[in-house]
Amino acid sequence: MRAYLDSKVGAVVNPALGTSFDTVEEAYEFYNLYSWETGFGVRYAKSRLNVHRKKCMQEFVCACATRMIH
């Protein structure tokens, strides 16, 4: 966000491969802001639980995405 404040050009947030977040909610807010800036919506998709039954993975997809059939 600091880069945006300096230049006021481009997107406020820029996702990068390998970005990690402390919570699923924080990740959702990040990608929701990015999608709003670039003109699309996001929604929750697949998730996984670890052996302790805690969510360890959450996918976000374009709001218009359809389920893939394998």
PDB file of C-alpha atoms in Angstrom:
ATOM      1  CA  MET A   1       0.000   0.000   0.000  1.00  0.00           C
ATOM      2  CA  ARG A   2       2.924   2.317   0.642  1.00  0.00           C
ATOM      3  CA  ALA A   3       3.859   2.226  -3.080  1.00  0.00           C
ATOM      4  CA  TYR A   4       0.328   3.322  -3.992  1.00  0.00           C
ATOM      5  CA  LEU A   5       0.445   6.220  -1.523  1.00  0.00           C
ATOM      6  CA  ASP A   6       3.683   7.444  -3.084  1.00  0.00           C
ATOM      7  CA  SER A   7       2.563   7.214  -6.726  1.00  0.00           C
ATOM      8  CA  LYS A   8      -1.281   7.192  -6.611  1.00  0.00           C
ATOM      9  CA  VAL A   9      -1.159   5.097  -9.826  1.00  0.00           C
ATOM     10  CA  GLY A  10      -2.227   1.491 -10.306  1.00  0.00           C
ATOM     11  CA  ALA A  11      -3.845  -0.884  -7.854  1.00  0.00           C
ATOM     12  CA  VAL A  12      -3.637  -0.460  -4.085  1.00  0.00           C
ATOM     13  CA  VAL A  13      -2.935  -4.166  -3.649  1.00  0.00           C
ATOM     14  CA  ASN A  14      -0.945  -6.410  -5.962  1.00  0.00           C
ATOM     15  CA  PRO A  15      -1.186 -10.149  -5.290  1.00  0.00           C
ATOM     16  CA  ALA A  16       2.009 -12.158  -5.635  1.00  0.00           C
ATOM     17  CA  LEU A  17       2.677 -15.869  -5.729  1.00  0.00           C
ATOM     18  CA  GLY A  18       3.538 -17.175  -2.274  1.00  0.00           C
ATOM     19  CA  THR A  19       1.743 -14.464  -0.302  1.00  0.00           C
ATOM     20  CA  SER A  20       0.551 -15.772   3.055  1.00  0.00           C
ATOM     21  CA  PHE A  21      -1.925 -14.386   5.569  1.00  0.00           C
ATOM     22  CA  ASP A  22      -2.560 -14.900   9.273  1.00  0.00           C
ATOM     23  CA  THR A  23      -6.267 -15.662   8.805  1.00  0.00           C
ATOM     24  CA  VAL A  24      -8.636 -16.742   6.046  1.00  0.00           C
ATOM     25  CA  GLU A  25     -10.620 -13.558   6.645  1.00  0.00           C
ATOM     26  CA  GLU A  26      -7.516 -11.412   6.072  1.00  0.00           C
ATOM     27  CA  ALA A  27      -6.830 -13.230   2.794  1.00  0.00           C
ATOM     28  CA  TYR A  28     -10.440 -12.830   1.665  1.00  0.00           C
ATOM     29  CA  GLU A  29     -10.392  -9.092   2.398  1.00  0.00           C
ATOM     30  CA  PHE A  30      -7.118  -8.710   0.465  1.00  0.00           C
ATOM     31  CA  TYR A  31      -8.409 -10.502  -2.643  1.00  0.00           C
ATOM     32  CA  ASN A  32     -11.847  -8.892  -2.363  1.00  0.00           C
ATOM     33  CA  LEU A  33     -10.201  -5.435  -2.427  1.00  0.00           C
ATOM     34  CA  TYR A  34      -8.016  -6.448  -5.372  1.00  0.00           C
ATOM     35  CA  SER A  35     -10.999  -7.850  -7.282  1.00  0.00           C
ATOM     36  CA  TRP A  36     -13.037  -4.713  -6.623  1.00  0.00           C
ATOM     37  CA  GLU A  37     -10.216  -2.535  -7.997  1.00  0.00           C
ATOM     38  CA  THR A  38      -9.828  -4.645 -11.130  1.00  0.00           C
ATOM     39  CA  GLY A  39     -13.521  -5.180 -11.861  1.00  0.00           C
ATOM     40  CA  PHE A  40     -14.533  -8.669 -10.744  1.00  0.00           C
ATOM     41  CA  GLY A  41     -15.783 -10.390  -7.595  1.00  0.00           C
ATOM     42  CA  VAL A  42     -14.410 -13.257  -5.518  1.00  0.00           C
ATOM     43  CA  ARG A  43     -16.025 -16.024  -3.535  1.00  0.00           C
ATOM     44  CA  TYR A  44     -14.943 -18.903  -1.296  1.00  0.00           C
ATOM     45  CA  ALA A  45     -14.302 -22.197  -3.111  1.00  0.00           C
ATOM     46  CA  LYS A  46     -12.709 -25.461  -1.924  1.00  0.00           C
ATOM     47  CA  SER A  47     -11.149 -25.770   1.512  1.00  0.00           C
ATOM     48  CA  ARG A  48      -9.204 -28.474   3.347  1.00  0.00           C
ATOM     49  CA  LEU A  49      -8.940 -29.477   6.988  1.00  0.00           C
ATOM     50  CA  ASN A  50      -5.809 -30.826   8.637  1.00  0.00           C
ATOM     51  CA  VAL A  51      -5.656 -33.874  10.926  1.00  0.00           C
ATOM     52  CA  HIS A  52      -6.723 -31.653  13.851  1.00  0.00           C
ATOM     53  CA  ARG A  53      -9.865 -30.618  11.920  1.00  0.00           C
ATOM     54  CA  LYS A  54      -8.619 -27.036  11.492  1.00  0.00           C
ATOM     55  CA  LYS A  55      -8.913 -25.293   8.122  1.00  0.00           C
ATOM     56  CA  CYS A  56      -5.456 -25.312   6.547  1.00  0.00           C
ATOM     57  CA  MET A  57      -6.290 -24.309   2.958  1.00  0.00           C
ATOM     58  CA  GLN A  58      -8.928 -22.092   1.381  1.00  0.00           C
ATOM     59  CA  GLU A  59      -9.329 -21.344  -2.319  1.00  0.00           C
ATOM     60  CA  PHE A  60     -10.850 -18.117  -3.597  1.00  0.00           C
ATOM     61  CA  VAL A  61     -12.164 -17.949  -7.148  1.00  0.00           C
ATOM     62  CA  CYS A  62     -13.789 -15.424  -9.446  1.00  0.00           C
ATOM     63  CA  ALA A  63     -17.440 -15.001  -8.472  1.00  0.00           C
ATOM     64  CA  CYS A  64     -18.455 -16.092 -11.988  1.00  0.00           C
ATOM     65  CA  ALA A  65     -16.364 -19.285 -11.944  1.00  0.00           C
ATOM     66  CA  THR A  66     -18.156 -22.587 -12.350  1.00  0.00           C
ATOM     67  CA  ARG A  67     -17.229 -25.893 -10.775  1.00  0.00           C
ATOM     68  CA  MET A  68     -14.881 -28.075 -12.807  1.00  0.00           C
ATOM     69  CA  ILE A  69     -16.080 -31.596 -13.518  1.00  0.00           C
ATOM     70  CA  HIS A  70     -13.311 -34.214 -13.385  1.00  0.00           C
TER      71      HIS A  70
END
